[in-house]
Amino acid sequence: MDRKIIFKNGIWILLVAAGLVGGYFMASSYIPGNTAVNEVKSDGAGNPALPENFKYDMAKLKQYDPRQLLYGEETKIKTGLKEPFGLTVNKKDGRVLVVSTEGMLVCDGAIAGKVAALPVRLEGPGSVSFGFAGELLLAGRDRVNIVSGTIIGFGKKGKGVGEFKYITSVKANAKYIFTADAGNRRVCKFDLKGKYLGQIGRKDKAAGKNFVIPSPHMDMDFDSKGNLWVANAGLLQLEKYSPEGVFVSSWGKHGINIDEFIGCCNPVNFVIDGGDNFITAEKGVLRIKKYDKTGKFLGVVAPPGTFNEKNTSIPLAVDSKNRVYALDTIEKTVRVFSEKGY
Amino acid sequence: MEENKTKKVSRMEFLKNLGRGALLLFLGITGGAALARVKKKPAVWQIDPAKCIQCGRCATECVLRVSAVKCVHNFSLCGYCNLCFGFFQAGQRELTSGGENQLCPTGAIKRKFVEYPYYEYTIIEKLCVGCGKCVKGCTAFGNGSLQLQVMHDRCKNCNECLIAKACAGKAFVRIPAEKAYITKEGRES
């Protein structure tokens, strides 16, 4: 066939193909829907703004008296981790550990360190702390690992004995390991080798206190006498348990004032410093506050507006100098606050 | 051979080819559009709850007199809180359903006791104006189980949705009509 004819027909075919493709994409990007909305009288754009009682005034809830500010920010450590979730301080050597599922940052006090590999693989976020003898307790969502010379792991996903749904805190004293499981709304007690010993928090009130945990926030810490304190966030209280796990007392009240816990479920995190003072972190209105050992409000560590508003928890730690370390999980930084800095 | 190469195309022939080309292009476009229409599934407007910042414009910008946007309650995320900040005014006097304690300006949330200390919250749809005040409280303080959604039993599915144009969080998206609602399932607060 004549080359010219082939060329000519080729152009026609190309034109049809171009039309097909163009038509397809034009029709694909067209948003289908009704065009006739004229039957409805438009109250659309240009309407007056909502009356004040239709607006949520968060600014009012963030107010505080600057004279109540006890701490100042000393430094900010960039973690370099993608999704950090755990923070702890080894009070013996001053090492600060920030943990994510892909690695951990080891800092020498407030001086930033390097990211290292985790000694064990973690499935989902959990918690981290140092045990009584300096062993590392590393928890994923449903498994706890005791890392010293060797690694002992225990736990699996479930509701049964020794099983976990959502670990939010793991702490150990000289005799026991305690785990706070927000998913199962209970605190479990294990020996130092991971053998299950019992639990705190059941619906049967005779068997122990009932934890009200509406969201995945349930923190714990020990005071200087070895008592275990647990944040019963749904009741907006901190509860004291004996070293054996028997309920002793509680403190905390709800409200919008600075000395109260705001929202449905706070404090989301807390830590006890060397003087048995409580450092608490709240969500909703993100703020860190300080209470004495009886629950009396002392002042503000970090006022509202300090942290990225997208944070839903602020993991806390204190060192031997009572400096407060707070993890901003959105900005991926550790904020260090000290009384001296103010 | 040489003659062929130098042969000029007449004006008539040029116009003929042009017309033929235009016709073929039109046929192609029509065919392609028809093919796309056959393959394309109908779409509707919806609010992505992850992007919604509760700016309040859903209540004022919709062409309907009472907005097609309503608050819906995702019970699977709810903590059934006693002190629900989506229901109660911050600084409420007491935890009762008294009007002075309620956050919702139209009283569109019903509080029902389940067992101590848990309560169930249900949206009374006909009273809801889609202002998002309760959504803001629940998102900030709770689990974010209250969320705004375009209700398709009343939405006119306008090509140019006025709320989508005004949305401060750019949360309005087109999604397939067969999955007309977006939930926050699997997300943590």
CSV table of C-alpha atoms in Angstrom, one decimal, chain A:
chain,number,residue,atom,x,y,z
A,1,MET,CA,0.0,0.0,0.0
A,2,ASP,CA,1.1,3.5,-0.7
A,3,ARG,CA,3.0,5.0,2.2
A,4,LYS,CA,1.0,8.2,1.9
A,5,ILE,CA,-2.3,6.5,2.3
A,6,ILE,CA,-1.0,4.6,5.4
A,7,PHE,CA,0.2,7.9,6.8
A,8,LYS,CA,-3.2,9.6,6.1
A,9,ASN,CA,-5.2,6.8,7.7
A,10,GLY,CA,-2.8,6.7,10.6
A,11,ILE,CA,-3.6,10.4,11.3
A,12,TRP,CA,-7.4,9.7,11.3
A,13,ILE,CA,-7.0,6.8,13.7
A,14,LEU,CA,-4.8,8.9,16.0
A,15,LEU,CA,-7.4,11.6,16.0
A,16,VAL,CA,-10.1,9.2,17.0
A,17,ALA,CA,-7.9,7.8,19.7
A,18,ALA,CA,-7.0,11.2,21.0
A,19,GLY,CA,-10.7,12.1,21.1
A,20,LEU,CA,-11.5,8.9,23.0
A,21,VAL,CA,-8.8,9.5,25.6
A,22,GLY,CA,-9.7,13.2,25.9
A,23,GLY,CA,-13.4,12.5,26.2
A,24,TYR,CA,-12.8,9.8,28.8
A,25,PHE,CA,-10.8,12.1,31.0
A,26,MET,CA,-13.0,15.1,30.6
A,27,ALA,CA,-16.0,13.0,31.6
A,28,SER,CA,-14.2,11.3,34.5
A,29,SER,CA,-13.3,14.7,36.0
A,30,TYR,CA,-16.8,16.0,35.7
A,31,ILE,CA,-18.5,15.9,39.1
A,32,PRO,CA,-22.0,14.4,38.8
A,33,GLY,CA,-24.8,15.8,40.8
A,34,ASN,CA,-27.8,17.9,40.6
A,35,THR,CA,-27.5,21.3,38.9
A,36,ALA,CA,-31.0,22.5,39.7
A,37,VAL,CA,-31.1,23.6,43.3
A,38,ASN,CA,-33.2,26.6,42.6
A,39,GLU,CA,-36.3,25.1,44.1
A,40,VAL,CA,-34.7,25.6,47.5
A,41,LYS,CA,-34.4,29.2,48.6
A,42,SER,CA,-30.7,29.8,49.1
A,43,ASP,CA,-29.7,30.6,52.7
A,44,GLY,CA,-26.1,29.9,51.5
A,45,ALA,CA,-22.9,31.9,51.6
A,46,GLY,CA,-23.2,35.3,53.1
A,47,ASN,CA,-25.4,34.1,56.0
A,48,PRO,CA,-24.6,35.9,59.3
A,49,ALA,CA,-22.1,34.0,61.4
A,50,LEU,CA,-23.3,31.7,64.1
A,51,PRO,CA,-24.5,33.3,67.3
A,52,GLU,CA,-22.0,33.1,70.2
A,53,ASN,CA,-23.9,30.3,72.0
A,54,PHE,CA,-23.3,28.1,69.0
A,55,LYS,CA,-19.5,28.4,69.4
A,56,TYR,CA,-17.1,26.5,71.6
A,57,ASP,CA,-14.8,28.9,73.4
A,58,MET,CA,-11.6,27.0,74.0
A,59,ALA,CA,-9.7,30.1,74.8
A,60,LYS,CA,-11.6,30.6,78.0
A,61,LEU,CA,-10.6,27.2,79.1
A,62,LYS,CA,-6.9,27.8,78.4
A,63,GLN,CA,-6.7,30.8,80.8
A,64,TYR,CA,-4.3,30.7,83.7
A,65,ASP,CA,-2.6,33.0,86.1
A,66,PRO,CA,1.1,33.6,85.0
A,67,ARG,CA,2.0,33.8,88.7
A,68,GLN,CA,1.2,30.1,89.0
A,69,LEU,CA,3.9,29.2,86.6
A,70,LEU,CA,6.6,27.3,88.6
A,71,TYR,CA,8.8,26.0,85.9
A,72,GLY,CA,10.6,27.3,82.8
A,73,GLU,CA,11.6,25.4,79.7
A,74,GLU,CA,15.3,24.6,79.8
A,75,THR,CA,15.8,22.9,76.5
A,76,LYS,CA,14.1,21.0,73.7
A,77,ILE,CA,15.5,17.7,72.3
A,78,LYS,CA,14.7,16.6,68.8
A,79,THR,CA,14.2,12.9,68.9
A,80,GLY,CA,14.6,12.1,65.2
A,81,LEU,CA,12.0,9.3,65.7
A,82,LYS,CA,8.9,8.9,63.5
A,83,GLU,CA,6.3,8.1,66.1
A,84,PRO,CA,7.8,8.3,69.6
A,85,PHE,CA,5.4,7.0,72.3
A,86,GLY,CA,7.5,6.2,75.4
A,87,LEU,CA,9.7,8.3,77.6
A,88,THR,CA,11.6,7.4,80.8
A,89,VAL,CA,14.6,8.5,82.8
A,90,ASN,CA,17.0,6.2,84.6
A,91,LYS,CA,17.4,8.1,87.9
A,92,LYS,CA,20.6,6.2,88.7
A,93,ASP,CA,22.7,7.3,85.7
A,94,GLY,CA,20.5,10.1,84.3
A,95,ARG,CA,20.0,8.5,80.9
A,96,VAL,CA,16.8,9.6,79.1
A,97,LEU,CA,15.2,7.1,76.8
A,98,VAL,CA,12.7,7.9,74.1
A,99,VAL,CA,11.1,4.9,72.4
A,100,SER,CA,9.2,4.4,69.2
A,101,THR,CA,8.5,1.1,67.3
A,102,GLU,CA,11.4,1.7,64.9
A,103,GLY,CA,14.1,2.6,67.4
A,104,MET,CA,15.1,4.5,70.6
A,105,LEU,CA,16.9,7.7,71.4
A,106,VAL,CA,19.3,7.5,74.3
A,107,CYS,CA,20.2,10.9,75.8
A,108,ASP,CA,22.6,11.9,78.5
A,109,GLY,CA,20.3,14.0,80.6
A,110,ALA,CA,19.1,16.9,78.6
A,111,ILE,CA,21.8,16.4,76.0
A,112,ALA,CA,20.6,14.8,72.8
A,113,GLY,CA,22.0,11.4,71.9
A,114,LYS,CA,21.8,9.0,69.1
A,115,VAL,CA,19.0,6.8,67.8
A,116,ALA,CA,19.8,3.1,68.4
A,117,ALA,CA,18.0,-0.1,67.5
A,118,LEU,CA,15.5,-1.6,69.9
A,119,PRO,CA,16.7,-4.7,71.7
A,120,VAL,CA,13.4,-6.4,70.8
A,121,ARG,CA,10.7,-5.8,68.1
A,122,LEU,CA,7.6,-4.1,69.4
A,123,GLU,CA,4.2,-4.5,67.9
A,124,GLY,CA,2.5,-1.2,68.3
A,125,PRO,CA,3.0,1.6,70.8
A,126,GLY,CA,3.1,0.7,74.5
A,127,SER,CA,5.3,2.0,77.3
A,128,VAL,CA,8.9,2.0,78.6
A,129,SER,CA,10.5,2.3,82.1
A,130,PHE,CA,13.5,1.3,84.1
A,131,GLY,CA,13.0,-1.4,86.8
A,132,PHE,CA,14.3,-1.4,90.3
A,133,ALA,CA,17.6,-3.0,89.4
A,134,GLY,CA,18.1,-0.9,86.3
A,135,GLU,CA,16.5,-3.5,83.9
A,136,LEU,CA,14.6,-2.0,81.0
A,137,LEU,CA,10.9,-2.7,80.8
A,138,LEU,CA,9.8,-2.4,77.2
A,139,ALA,CA,6.2,-2.9,76.3
A,140,GLY,CA,4.4,-3.0,72.9
A,141,ARG,CA,0.7,-3.0,72.6
A,142,ASP,CA,0.2,-6.4,74.1
A,143,ARG,CA,3.6,-7.8,75.2
A,144,VAL,CA,6.1,-6.9,77.9
A,145,ASN,CA,9.8,-7.4,77.6
A,146,ILE,CA,12.3,-7.4,80.4
A,147,VAL,CA,15.6,-6.4,79.0
A,148,SER,CA,18.7,-6.9,81.2
A,149,GLY,CA,21.4,-9.4,80.3
A,150,THR,CA,18.8,-11.6,78.7
A,151,ILE,CA,15.3,-10.7,77.3
A,152,ILE,CA,12.2,-12.2,78.9
A,153,GLY,CA,9.0,-11.6,77.1
A,154,PHE,CA,5.5,-12.3,78.3
A,155,GLY,CA,1.9,-11.6,77.3
A,156,LYS,CA,-0.3,-11.8,74.2
A,157,LYS,CA,-3.4,-10.2,72.8
A,158,GLY,CA,-6.6,-11.1,74.6
A,159,LYS,CA,-8.8,-10.6,77.7
A,160,GLY,CA,-7.7,-13.7,79.6
A,161,VAL,CA,-5.2,-14.1,82.5
A,162,GLY,CA,-1.8,-12.6,81.6
A,163,GLU,CA,-3.2,-11.2,78.3
A,164,PHE,CA,-3.3,-7.6,77.2
A,165,LYS,CA,-5.3,-5.4,74.9
A,166,TYR,CA,-3.6,-2.0,75.1
A,167,ILE,CA,-0.7,-1.5,77.5
A,168,THR,CA,-0.2,2.1,78.4
A,169,SER,CA,2.2,1.8,81.3
A,170,VAL,CA,4.6,-0.7,82.8
A,171,LYS,CA,6.4,-0.1,86.1
A,172,ALA,CA,8.4,-2.4,88.5
A,173,ASN,CA,9.4,-2.2,92.1
A,174,ALA,CA,11.8,-4.6,93.9
A,175,LYS,CA,9.3,-7.5,93.9
A,176,TYR,CA,6.7,-7.0,91.2
A,177,ILE,CA,6.0,-5.7,87.7
A,178,PHE,CA,2.7,-3.9,87.2
A,179,THR,CA,1.1,-3.3,83.8
A,180,ALA,CA,-1.7,-0.8,83.1
A,181,ASP,CA,-3.9,-2.2,80.3
A,182,ALA,CA,-6.3,0.5,79.1
A,183,GLY,CA,-8.0,-1.9,76.7
A,184,ASN,CA,-8.9,-4.3,79.5
A,185,ARG,CA,-9.3,-1.5,82.1
A,186,ARG,CA,-7.1,-3.3,84.6
A,187,VAL,CA,-3.7,-3.3,86.3
A,188,CYS,CA,-2.0,-6.7,86.4
A,189,LYS,CA,0.7,-7.8,88.7
A,190,PHE,CA,3.6,-10.1,87.7
A,191,ASP,CA,6.7,-11.3,89.4
A,192,LEU,CA,10.1,-10.2,88.0
A,193,LYS,CA,10.2,-13.1,85.6
A,194,GLY,CA,6.8,-12.4,84.1
A,195,LYS,CA,4.7,-14.9,86.1
A,196,TYR,CA,1.1,-13.7,86.5
A,197,LEU,CA,0.1,-13.0,90.2
A,198,GLY,CA,-3.1,-11.1,90.0
A,199,GLN,CA,-5.0,-8.0,89.0
A,200,ILE,CA,-6.5,-4.7,90.2
A,201,GLY,CA,-9.6,-3.4,88.6
A,202,ARG,CA,-12.7,-5.6,88.2
A,203,LYS,CA,-16.4,-5.0,88.0
A,204,ASP,CA,-16.8,-6.9,91.2
A,205,LYS,CA,-16.2,-4.1,93.6
A,206,ALA,CA,-15.4,-6.5,96.5
A,207,ALA,CA,-12.4,-7.8,94.5
A,208,GLY,CA,-10.9,-4.3,94.0
A,209,LYS,CA,-11.5,-0.9,92.4
A,210,ASN,CA,-13.1,-0.5,89.1
A,211,PHE,CA,-11.2,1.5,86.5
A,212,VAL,CA,-13.1,3.8,84.2
A,213,ILE,CA,-11.0,4.3,81.1
A,214,PRO,CA,-12.9,5.8,78.2
A,215,SER,CA,-9.8,6.4,76.1
A,216,PRO,CA,-6.4,4.7,75.8
A,217,HIS,CA,-4.8,6.6,78.7
A,218,MET,CA,-3.9,4.9,81.9
A,219,ASP,CA,-0.7,5.8,83.6
A,220,MET,CA,1.0,4.6,86.8
A,221,ASP,CA,4.0,5.4,89.0
A,222,PHE,CA,5.5,4.6,92.4
A,223,ASP,CA,5.9,7.0,95.3
A,224,SER,CA,9.0,7.0,97.6
A,225,LYS,CA,7.3,4.5,99.9
A,226,GLY,CA,6.7,2.0,97.1
A,227,ASN,CA,2.9,2.6,96.8
A,228,LEU,CA,1.5,2.3,93.3
A,229,TRP,CA,-0.5,5.3,92.0
A,230,VAL,CA,-2.8,4.7,89.1
A,231,ALA,CA,-4.6,7.4,87.0
A,232,ASN,CA,-8.3,6.4,87.0
A,233,ALA,CA,-8.9,8.9,84.2
A,234,GLY,CA,-12.7,8.4,83.7
A,235,LEU,CA,-13.2,9.3,87.4
A,236,LEU,CA,-10.7,12.2,87.1
A,237,GLN,CA,-8.7,10.8,90.0
A,238,LEU,CA,-5.4,9.4,91.0
A,239,GLU,CA,-5.7,6.3,93.1
A,240,LYS,CA,-3.2,4.9,95.6
A,241,TYR,CA,-2.5,1.2,96.0
A,242,SER,CA,-0.3,-0.5,98.5
A,243,PRO,CA,2.9,-2.2,97.1
A,244,GLU,CA,0.8,-5.4,97.2
A,245,GLY,CA,-1.9,-3.8,95.1
A,246,VAL,CA,-4.6,-3.1,97.7
A,247,PHE,CA,-6.6,0.2,97.2
A,248,VAL,CA,-5.7,2.8,99.9
A,249,SER,CA,-7.0,6.2,98.9
A,250,SER,CA,-7.6,8.7,96.0
A,251,TRP,CA,-7.6,12.4,95.2
A,252,GLY,CA,-8.6,14.6,92.3
A,253,LYS,CA,-11.8,16.4,91.2
A,254,HIS,CA,-13.2,17.5,87.9
A,255,GLY,CA,-13.8,21.0,86.8
A,256,ILE,CA,-12.5,23.8,84.5
A,257,ASN,CA,-10.3,25.6,87.1
A,258,ILE,CA,-6.6,25.2,86.9
A,259,ASP,CA,-6.4,23.1,90.1
A,260,GLU,CA,-9.0,20.6,88.7
A,261,PHE,CA,-8.9,18.0,86.0
A,262,ILE,CA,-10.7,19.1,82.9
A,263,GLY,CA,-12.7,17.0,80.4
A,264,CYS,CA,-14.1,13.5,80.5
A,265,CYS,CA,-10.9,11.7,81.3
A,266,ASN,CA,-7.8,13.2,82.8
A,267,PRO,CA,-4.9,13.1,83.7
A,268,VAL,CA,-3.7,11.2,80.8
A,269,ASN,CA,-0.2,11.0,82.1
A,270,PHE,CA,1.5,11.6,85.4
A,271,VAL,CA,4.8,11.1,87.2
A,272,ILE,CA,5.9,11.4,90.8
A,273,ASP,CA,9.1,13.4,91.5
A,274,GLY,CA,11.7,12.9,94.3
A,275,GLY,CA,9.7,15.0,96.7
A,276,ASP,CA,6.6,12.8,96.2
A,277,ASN,CA,4.9,15.6,94.2
A,278,PHE,CA,2.7,14.7,91.3
A,279,ILE,CA,3.4,16.1,87.9
A,280,THR,CA,0.2,15.6,85.8
A,281,ALA,CA,-0.5,16.1,82.1
A,282,GLU,CA,-4.0,16.6,80.6
A,283,LYS,CA,-5.4,16.4,77.2
A,284,GLY,CA,-8.0,18.7,75.6
A,285,VAL,CA,-6.4,21.7,77.3
A,286,LEU,CA,-2.8,20.5,77.0
A,287,ARG,CA,-1.1,21.5,80.3
A,288,ILE,CA,1.3,20.1,82.9
A,289,LYS,CA,0.6,20.9,86.5
A,290,LYS,CA,2.2,20.1,89.9
A,291,TYR,CA,0.4,18.8,93.0
A,292,ASP,CA,1.9,17.9,96.4
A,293,LYS,CA,1.6,14.4,97.9
A,294,THR,CA,-1.8,15.1,99.3
A,295,GLY,CA,-3.2,16.3,96.0
A,296,LYS,CA,-2.9,20.0,96.8
A,297,PHE,CA,-2.4,22.1,93.7
A,298,LEU,CA,1.1,23.8,93.7
A,299,GLY,CA,1.4,25.4,90.3
A,300,VAL,CA,1.9,25.1,86.6
A,301,VAL,CA,4.8,23.4,84.9
A,302,ALA,CA,3.8,24.0,81.3
A,303,PRO,CA,0.8,26.2,80.6
A,304,PRO,CA,-1.8,25.7,77.8
A,305,GLY,CA,-0.3,26.6,74.4
A,306,THR,CA,3.1,25.0,75.1
A,307,PHE,CA,2.4,21.8,73.2
A,308,ASN,CA,1.1,21.1,69.7
A,309,GLU,CA,-2.7,21.0,69.9
A,310,LYS,CA,-2.8,17.7,68.1
A,311,ASN,CA,-1.2,15.8,71.0
A,312,THR,CA,-3.6,13.5,72.8
A,313,SER,CA,-1.2,12.6,75.5
A,314,ILE,CA,2.1,13.9,77.0
A,315,PRO,CA,4.3,11.1,78.4
A,316,LEU,CA,6.2,12.4,81.3
A,317,ALA,CA,9.4,11.6,83.3
A,318,VAL,CA,11.5,13.3,86.0
A,319,ASP,CA,15.2,13.0,86.7
A,320,SER,CA,17.0,13.0,90.0
A,321,LYS,CA,17.2,16.8,89.9
A,322,ASN,CA,13.4,16.9,89.6
A,323,ARG,CA,13.6,18.3,86.0
A,324,VAL,CA,10.4,17.4,84.1
A,325,TYR,CA,10.7,15.7,80.7
A,326,ALA,CA,7.7,15.8,78.5
A,327,LEU,CA,7.3,14.1,75.1
A,328,ASP,CA,5.6,16.0,72.4
A,329,THR,CA,4.6,13.1,70.1
A,330,ILE,CA,3.5,15.4,67.3
A,331,GLU,CA,6.5,17.6,67.1
A,332,LYS,CA,8.7,14.6,68.1
A,333,THR,CA,10.6,16.5,70.7
A,334,VAL,CA,11.3,16.1,74.4
A,335,ARG,CA,10.7,19.3,76.3
A,336,VAL,CA,12.7,19.7,79.4
A,337,PHE,CA,11.4,22.0,82.2
A,338,SER,CA,13.1,23.0,85.4
A,339,GLU,CA,12.4,25.1,88.4
A,340,LYS,CA,15.8,26.8,88.0
A,341,GLY,CA,15.1,27.7,84.5
A,342,TYR,CA,12.3,30.1,85.5
